[in-house]
């Protein structure tokens, strides 16, 4: 890296010693908003071959995409016009602060603004370089949101956002370095994914549906208590755990932390080590958190605290069970349908759980805890290495994309 960085410094010194020119987005890109063809016309969606991108594509397949999950038919395209290949989609409403480089002709939904390079800049701007610089744009978008009716980016400011245009040789060198970082990160992610599959395999073997003869419902194993209703704050004497704080892996998330003050009204909702919480509504319904008592915490009203009879079942054993296919098949069958899935205490009581002897539960927990740490603990092993690589990548990305503006 130091050798590469030195080469870039030499290139900048040689090719643009007085700084580089910055241009507003609207000057170098044609901008158009995406749209959703009518869902009431099945012919717009049947046998479609045109990629139609949504945020789900970025979440599932990354930030450089050559196909989408959903497709539309040609008759669904207004005026027959598609967004050009090698355009960038920037999320300017809803989930703001994400982007992707699309390498094929396409369309997107209305949450995205498409940036396609104007012909006069084709020989001046490398779209892969623009893609990397859009991480800076993403941050700007997150900090410039209007929320009068629906969260969206300040589009006047968006059009005036400036992007540097260093000489192509500099752009290509920066792209080469950042591509190397991206490939290293992808290799680690692939290895981590393989470990996760291994963890799932052993979890299924140890807590499999056919393994145990004795299954009982949760109503026979414990009691349930809804959480406390309070407005979350940015500071307070206790963390306020909400349904959105439970990650896909059943661990607590570290982003967007909120607090409440401990009072006589809510002190009965204080949590202790290894308490179990389950989300009962929204996109996170059914997810279960095993509490780590790292700080005083109170749980919010859309969560249910599960107090198990530990002479019959260990909290840690139940928590591992809630990650199995057998658990989720039951949850999805028991949840009420509607705009927001609901999974209340009455439904939760019907969940059937395998009950081996306590000594066997302890053995299973000991094995699965080690696997869980290998794939989820960011202080050790692959997760720690991946976190370090990401931090290193973001550090150098910021350094490499910072230029003196030529005036």
Tab-separated table of C-alpha atoms in Angstrom, residues 27-311:
chain	number	residue	atom	x	y	z
A	27	UNK	CA	-22.975	19.096	-14.888
A	28	UNK	CA	-21.420	15.712	-15.560
A	29	UNK	CA	-24.351	13.331	-15.103
A	30	UNK	CA	-27.823	13.025	-16.595
A	31	UNK	CA	-30.175	12.389	-13.674
A	32	UNK	CA	-33.435	10.492	-13.784
A	33	UNK	CA	-35.647	8.914	-11.173
A	34	UNK	CA	-36.719	5.300	-11.328
A	35	UNK	CA	-40.310	4.083	-11.155
A	36	UNK	CA	-42.421	1.010	-10.484
A	37	UNK	CA	-44.537	-0.255	-13.398
A	38	UNK	CA	-48.163	-0.885	-12.461
A	39	UNK	CA	-48.527	-4.038	-10.381
A	40	UNK	CA	-52.134	-4.328	-11.566
A	41	UNK	CA	-50.919	-5.168	-15.044
A	42	UNK	CA	-49.432	-8.666	-14.910
A	43	UNK	CA	-48.219	-8.337	-18.486
A	44	UNK	CA	-45.694	-5.749	-17.240
A	45	UNK	CA	-44.059	-8.393	-15.043
A	46	UNK	CA	-44.629	-11.698	-16.819
A	47	UNK	CA	-41.583	-13.155	-18.597
A	48	UNK	CA	-39.738	-9.853	-18.216
A	49	UNK	CA	-36.106	-9.675	-19.288
A	50	UNK	CA	-35.224	-6.098	-18.328
A	51	UNK	CA	-33.384	-5.784	-14.979
A	52	UNK	CA	-35.384	-3.690	-12.499
A	53	UNK	CA	-33.353	-2.824	-9.388
A	54	UNK	CA	-34.444	-2.248	-5.804
A	55	UNK	CA	-32.595	-1.886	-2.497
A	56	UNK	CA	-32.952	-5.656	-2.065
A	57	UNK	CA	-30.533	-6.148	-4.967
A	58	UNK	CA	-27.804	-4.177	-3.185
A	59	UNK	CA	-28.429	-5.974	0.094
A	60	UNK	CA	-28.334	-9.386	-1.546
A	61	UNK	CA	-25.696	-8.995	-4.245
A	62	UNK	CA	-23.465	-6.025	-3.495
A	63	UNK	CA	-22.657	-2.717	-5.114
A	64	UNK	CA	-21.524	-3.696	-8.605
A	65	UNK	CA	-24.424	-5.438	-10.325
A	66	UNK	CA	-25.027	-6.957	-13.742
A	67	UNK	CA	-28.508	-8.369	-13.076
A	68	UNK	CA	-31.456	-7.833	-10.757
A	69	UNK	CA	-33.723	-10.064	-8.714
A	70	UNK	CA	-36.874	-8.855	-10.491
A	71	UNK	CA	-37.378	-8.116	-14.188
A	72	UNK	CA	-39.966	-6.258	-16.204
A	73	UNK	CA	-41.295	-6.651	-19.739
A	74	UNK	CA	-40.482	-4.217	-22.544
A	75	UNK	CA	-44.087	-2.928	-22.651
A	76	UNK	CA	-43.660	-1.703	-19.054
A	77	UNK	CA	-40.877	0.726	-20.026
A	78	UNK	CA	-42.092	4.302	-20.453
A	79	UNK	CA	-41.117	5.594	-23.880
A	80	UNK	CA	-38.931	2.533	-24.360
A	81	UNK	CA	-36.085	4.309	-22.567
A	82	UNK	CA	-33.790	2.473	-20.168
A	83	UNK	CA	-31.017	3.761	-17.931
A	84	UNK	CA	-27.690	3.197	-19.750
A	85	UNK	CA	-25.217	0.519	-18.743
A	86	UNK	CA	-22.477	1.723	-16.368
A	87	UNK	CA	-24.805	4.142	-14.598
A	88	UNK	CA	-24.869	4.597	-10.828
A	89	UNK	CA	-28.054	4.249	-8.800
A	90	UNK	CA	-28.116	6.393	-5.653
A	91	UNK	CA	-30.786	5.869	-2.998
A	92	UNK	CA	-32.301	9.328	-2.540
A	93	UNK	CA	-35.390	8.352	-0.517
A	94	UNK	CA	-36.370	5.707	2.056
A	95	UNK	CA	-33.087	3.844	2.748
A	96	UNK	CA	-30.842	6.817	2.027
A	97	UNK	CA	-27.075	6.582	1.679
A	98	UNK	CA	-26.604	3.515	-0.528
A	99	UNK	CA	-25.525	3.205	-4.142
A	100	UNK	CA	-24.560	0.672	-6.797
A	101	UNK	CA	-22.793	0.683	-10.154
A	102	UNK	CA	-24.994	-1.089	-12.724
A	103	UNK	CA	-23.112	-2.546	-15.691
A	104	UNK	CA	-26.125	-3.377	-17.918
A	105	UNK	CA	-29.063	-1.418	-19.350
A	106	UNK	CA	-31.749	-1.330	-16.710
A	107	UNK	CA	-34.455	0.462	-14.725
A	108	UNK	CA	-34.987	0.881	-10.987
A	109	UNK	CA	-37.750	1.717	-8.583
A	110	UNK	CA	-38.538	5.266	-7.494
A	111	UNK	CA	-36.249	5.136	-4.442
A	112	UNK	CA	-33.234	5.621	-6.704
A	113	UNK	CA	-31.843	8.469	-8.763
A	114	UNK	CA	-29.843	7.296	-11.763
A	115	UNK	CA	-26.553	9.029	-12.640
A	116	UNK	CA	-25.495	8.371	-16.216
A	117	UNK	CA	-22.354	10.034	-17.516
A	118	UNK	CA	-22.815	12.727	-20.164
A	119	UNK	CA	-21.015	12.010	-23.430
A	120	UNK	CA	-18.645	14.986	-23.082
A	121	UNK	CA	-17.189	13.479	-19.881
A	122	UNK	CA	-16.749	9.903	-21.074
A	123	UNK	CA	-13.028	10.496	-21.648
A	124	UNK	CA	-12.569	12.316	-18.334
A	125	UNK	CA	-14.242	10.201	-15.683
A	126	UNK	CA	-13.781	6.507	-14.922
A	127	UNK	CA	-17.154	5.201	-13.702
A	128	UNK	CA	-15.430	2.817	-11.297
A	129	UNK	CA	-13.707	5.844	-9.758
A	130	UNK	CA	-17.091	7.611	-9.633
A	131	UNK	CA	-18.519	4.518	-7.950
A	132	UNK	CA	-15.899	4.704	-5.196
A	133	UNK	CA	-16.414	8.445	-4.792
A	134	UNK	CA	-20.130	7.815	-4.325
A	135	UNK	CA	-19.299	6.547	-0.820
A	136	UNK	CA	-18.554	10.209	-0.063
A	137	UNK	CA	-21.830	11.149	-1.757
A	138	UNK	CA	-23.663	8.531	0.353
A	139	UNK	CA	-22.433	10.202	3.515
A	140	UNK	CA	-23.502	13.605	2.221
A	141	UNK	CA	-26.964	12.203	1.430
A	142	UNK	CA	-27.380	10.794	4.941
A	143	UNK	CA	-26.571	14.226	6.361
A	144	UNK	CA	-28.879	16.174	4.037
A	145	UNK	CA	-32.314	14.626	4.392
A	146	UNK	CA	-35.641	16.458	4.310
A	147	UNK	CA	-38.455	14.818	6.254
A	148	UNK	CA	-41.468	17.066	5.615
A	149	UNK	CA	-43.681	14.181	4.396
A	150	UNK	CA	-41.308	11.367	3.409
A	151	UNK	CA	-37.584	11.067	4.106
A	152	UNK	CA	-35.715	12.139	0.984
A	153	UNK	CA	-32.452	13.782	0.023
A	154	UNK	CA	-32.240	17.538	-0.518
A	155	UNK	CA	-32.167	17.253	-4.315
A	156	UNK	CA	-31.135	20.858	-4.928
A	157	UNK	CA	-28.032	20.249	-2.851
A	158	UNK	CA	-27.614	16.822	-4.455
A	159	UNK	CA	-27.385	18.310	-7.943
A	160	UNK	CA	-24.750	20.775	-6.723
A	161	UNK	CA	-22.657	18.158	-4.928
A	162	UNK	CA	-19.138	18.347	-6.317
A	163	UNK	CA	-17.077	15.415	-7.481
A	164	UNK	CA	-13.321	15.673	-8.180
A	165	UNK	CA	-12.036	14.815	-11.637
A	166	UNK	CA	-8.325	14.031	-11.337
A	167	UNK	CA	-6.416	12.868	-14.449
A	168	UNK	CA	-7.561	9.449	-15.653
A	169	UNK	CA	-4.195	7.918	-14.778
A	170	UNK	CA	-4.719	8.921	-11.140
A	171	UNK	CA	-8.302	7.652	-11.172
A	172	UNK	CA	-7.236	4.288	-12.554
A	173	UNK	CA	-4.476	3.905	-9.987
A	174	UNK	CA	-6.896	4.640	-7.137
A	175	UNK	CA	-9.410	2.168	-8.568
A	176	UNK	CA	-6.697	-0.493	-8.733
A	177	UNK	CA	-5.828	-0.044	-5.041
A	178	UNK	CA	-9.438	0.016	-3.859
A	179	UNK	CA	-10.281	-3.017	-6.020
A	180	UNK	CA	-7.531	-4.933	-4.228
A	181	UNK	CA	-9.027	-4.029	-0.862
A	182	UNK	CA	-12.465	-5.056	-2.092
A	183	UNK	CA	-11.188	-8.438	-3.310
A	184	UNK	CA	-9.477	-9.152	0.000
A	185	UNK	CA	-12.651	-8.271	1.865
A	186	UNK	CA	-14.701	-10.487	-0.466
A	187	UNK	CA	-12.378	-13.437	0.212
A	188	UNK	CA	-12.815	-13.019	3.964
A	189	UNK	CA	-16.575	-12.698	3.592
A	190	UNK	CA	-16.679	-15.916	1.547
A	191	UNK	CA	-14.671	-17.745	4.203
A	192	UNK	CA	-16.920	-16.394	6.936
A	193	UNK	CA	-20.001	-17.494	4.985
A	194	UNK	CA	-18.547	-21.014	4.763
A	195	UNK	CA	-18.075	-21.029	8.539
A	196	UNK	CA	-21.688	-19.918	9.018
A	197	UNK	CA	-22.923	-22.828	6.922
A	198	UNK	CA	-20.793	-25.161	9.013
A	199	UNK	CA	-22.342	-23.649	12.172
A	200	UNK	CA	-25.849	-24.112	10.755
A	201	UNK	CA	-25.070	-27.716	9.886
A	202	UNK	CA	-23.940	-28.605	13.413
A	203	UNK	CA	-26.794	-26.652	14.976
A	204	UNK	CA	-29.255	-28.606	12.876
A	205	UNK	CA	-27.576	-31.888	13.811
A	206	UNK	CA	-27.560	-31.065	17.544
A	207	UNK	CA	-31.064	-29.584	17.758
A	208	UNK	CA	-32.698	-31.446	14.887
A	209	UNK	CA	-36.428	-32.106	14.706
A	210	UNK	CA	-36.078	-35.888	14.616
A	211	UNK	CA	-33.504	-36.162	17.364
A	212	UNK	CA	-35.706	-35.691	20.407
A	213	UNK	CA	-38.796	-37.589	21.379
A	214	UNK	CA	-39.955	-35.043	23.909
A	215	UNK	CA	-41.231	-31.749	22.555
A	216	UNK	CA	-43.304	-29.362	24.667
A	217	UNK	CA	-44.916	-25.997	24.053
A	218	UNK	CA	-43.458	-22.809	25.486
A	219	UNK	CA	-46.648	-22.333	27.526
A	220	UNK	CA	-45.425	-25.277	29.643
A	221	UNK	CA	-41.960	-23.840	30.056
A	222	UNK	CA	-42.233	-20.223	31.004
A	223	UNK	CA	-43.960	-16.878	31.391
A	224	UNK	CA	-44.077	-13.858	29.130
A	225	UNK	CA	-44.014	-10.130	29.786
A	226	UNK	CA	-44.452	-7.248	27.357
A	227	UNK	CA	-41.997	-4.363	27.449
A	228	UNK	CA	-42.167	-0.778	28.651
A	229	UNK	CA	-43.620	2.092	26.618
A	230	UNK	CA	-41.393	5.148	26.637
A	231	UNK	CA	-39.949	7.624	24.159
A	232	UNK	CA	-36.346	6.719	23.324
A	233	UNK	CA	-33.703	9.385	23.942
A	234	UNK	CA	-30.109	9.992	22.897
A	235	UNK	CA	-28.919	9.775	26.499
A	236	UNK	CA	-30.075	8.266	29.771
A	237	UNK	CA	-29.149	5.945	32.604
A	238	UNK	CA	-30.153	2.732	30.772
A	239	UNK	CA	-29.999	1.471	27.199
A	240	UNK	CA	-33.477	1.218	25.715
A	241	UNK	CA	-33.607	-2.029	23.724
A	242	UNK	CA	-36.094	-2.004	20.837
A	243	UNK	CA	-37.066	-4.573	18.197
A	244	UNK	CA	-34.695	-2.963	15.689
A	245	UNK	CA	-31.770	-3.600	18.050
A	246	UNK	CA	-31.867	-7.364	17.430
A	247	UNK	CA	-29.581	-8.413	14.580
A	248	UNK	CA	-30.164	-11.312	12.200
A	249	UNK	CA	-27.706	-13.388	14.239
A	250	UNK	CA	-29.636	-12.913	17.502
A	251	UNK	CA	-27.036	-10.532	18.920
A	252	UNK	CA	-27.629	-6.924	19.845
A	253	UNK	CA	-26.757	-4.299	17.237
A	254	UNK	CA	-24.375	-1.453	18.045
A	255	UNK	CA	-25.914	1.155	15.723
A	256	UNK	CA	-28.472	3.834	16.582
A	257	UNK	CA	-28.339	3.143	20.325
A	258	UNK	CA	-31.103	4.819	22.365
A	259	UNK	CA	-31.601	5.335	26.088
A	260	UNK	CA	-34.135	6.028	28.840
A	261	UNK	CA	-33.730	7.047	32.450
A	262	UNK	CA	-34.354	4.429	35.139
A	263	UNK	CA	-37.400	5.416	37.206
A	264	UNK	CA	-39.845	3.777	39.624
A	265	UNK	CA	-42.169	3.210	36.665
A	266	UNK	CA	-39.740	1.152	34.606
A	267	UNK	CA	-37.324	-0.446	37.067
A	268	UNK	CA	-39.254	-3.733	36.814
A	269	UNK	CA	-38.209	-3.863	33.152
A	270	UNK	CA	-34.479	-3.837	33.898
A	271	UNK	CA	-32.723	-6.782	32.283
A	272	UNK	CA	-30.125	-9.168	33.647
A	273	UNK	CA	-27.508	-11.446	32.058
A	274	UNK	CA	-28.969	-14.123	29.736
A	275	UNK	CA	-32.516	-12.761	29.754
A	276	UNK	CA	-34.414	-13.602	26.560
A	277	UNK	CA	-36.248	-11.017	24.470
A	278	UNK	CA	-38.328	-11.658	21.364
A	279	UNK	CA	-39.508	-9.112	18.773
A	280	UNK	CA	-43.251	-9.457	18.278
A	281	UNK	CA	-43.908	-7.227	15.256
A	282	UNK	CA	-42.400	-5.586	12.202
A	283	UNK	CA	-39.635	-6.903	9.987
A	284	UNK	CA	-37.784	-8.353	12.984
A	285	UNK	CA	-40.695	-10.393	14.390
A	286	UNK	CA	-39.613	-13.727	15.891
A	287	UNK	CA	-35.958	-12.734	16.335
A	288	UNK	CA	-34.698	-13.550	19.823
A	289	UNK	CA	-31.975	-11.816	21.790
A	290	UNK	CA	-29.906	-13.345	24.582
A	291	UNK	CA	-29.083	-10.337	26.768
A	292	UNK	CA	-25.520	-9.549	27.798
A	293	UNK	CA	-25.544	-7.390	30.912
A	294	UNK	CA	-22.848	-5.004	29.675
A	295	UNK	CA	-24.865	-1.985	30.810
A	296	UNK	CA	-28.212	-1.344	32.524
A	297	UNK	CA	-30.917	-2.011	29.952
A	298	UNK	CA	-34.704	-1.716	29.744
A	299	UNK	CA	-36.770	-3.346	26.998
A	300	UNK	CA	-39.396	-1.601	24.887
A	301	UNK	CA	-43.046	-2.471	24.433
A	302	UNK	CA	-42.782	-4.322	21.101
A	303	UNK	CA	-40.550	-6.883	22.787
A	304	UNK	CA	-41.601	-9.863	24.907
A	305	UNK	CA	-39.411	-11.065	27.759
A	306	UNK	CA	-39.402	-14.859	28.021
A	307	UNK	CA	-38.868	-16.194	31.555
A	308	UNK	CA	-38.157	-19.910	31.249
A	309	UNK	CA	-38.187	-22.574	33.925
A	310	UNK	CA	-34.454	-23.288	33.917
A	311	UNK	CA	-34.967	-26.626	35.677
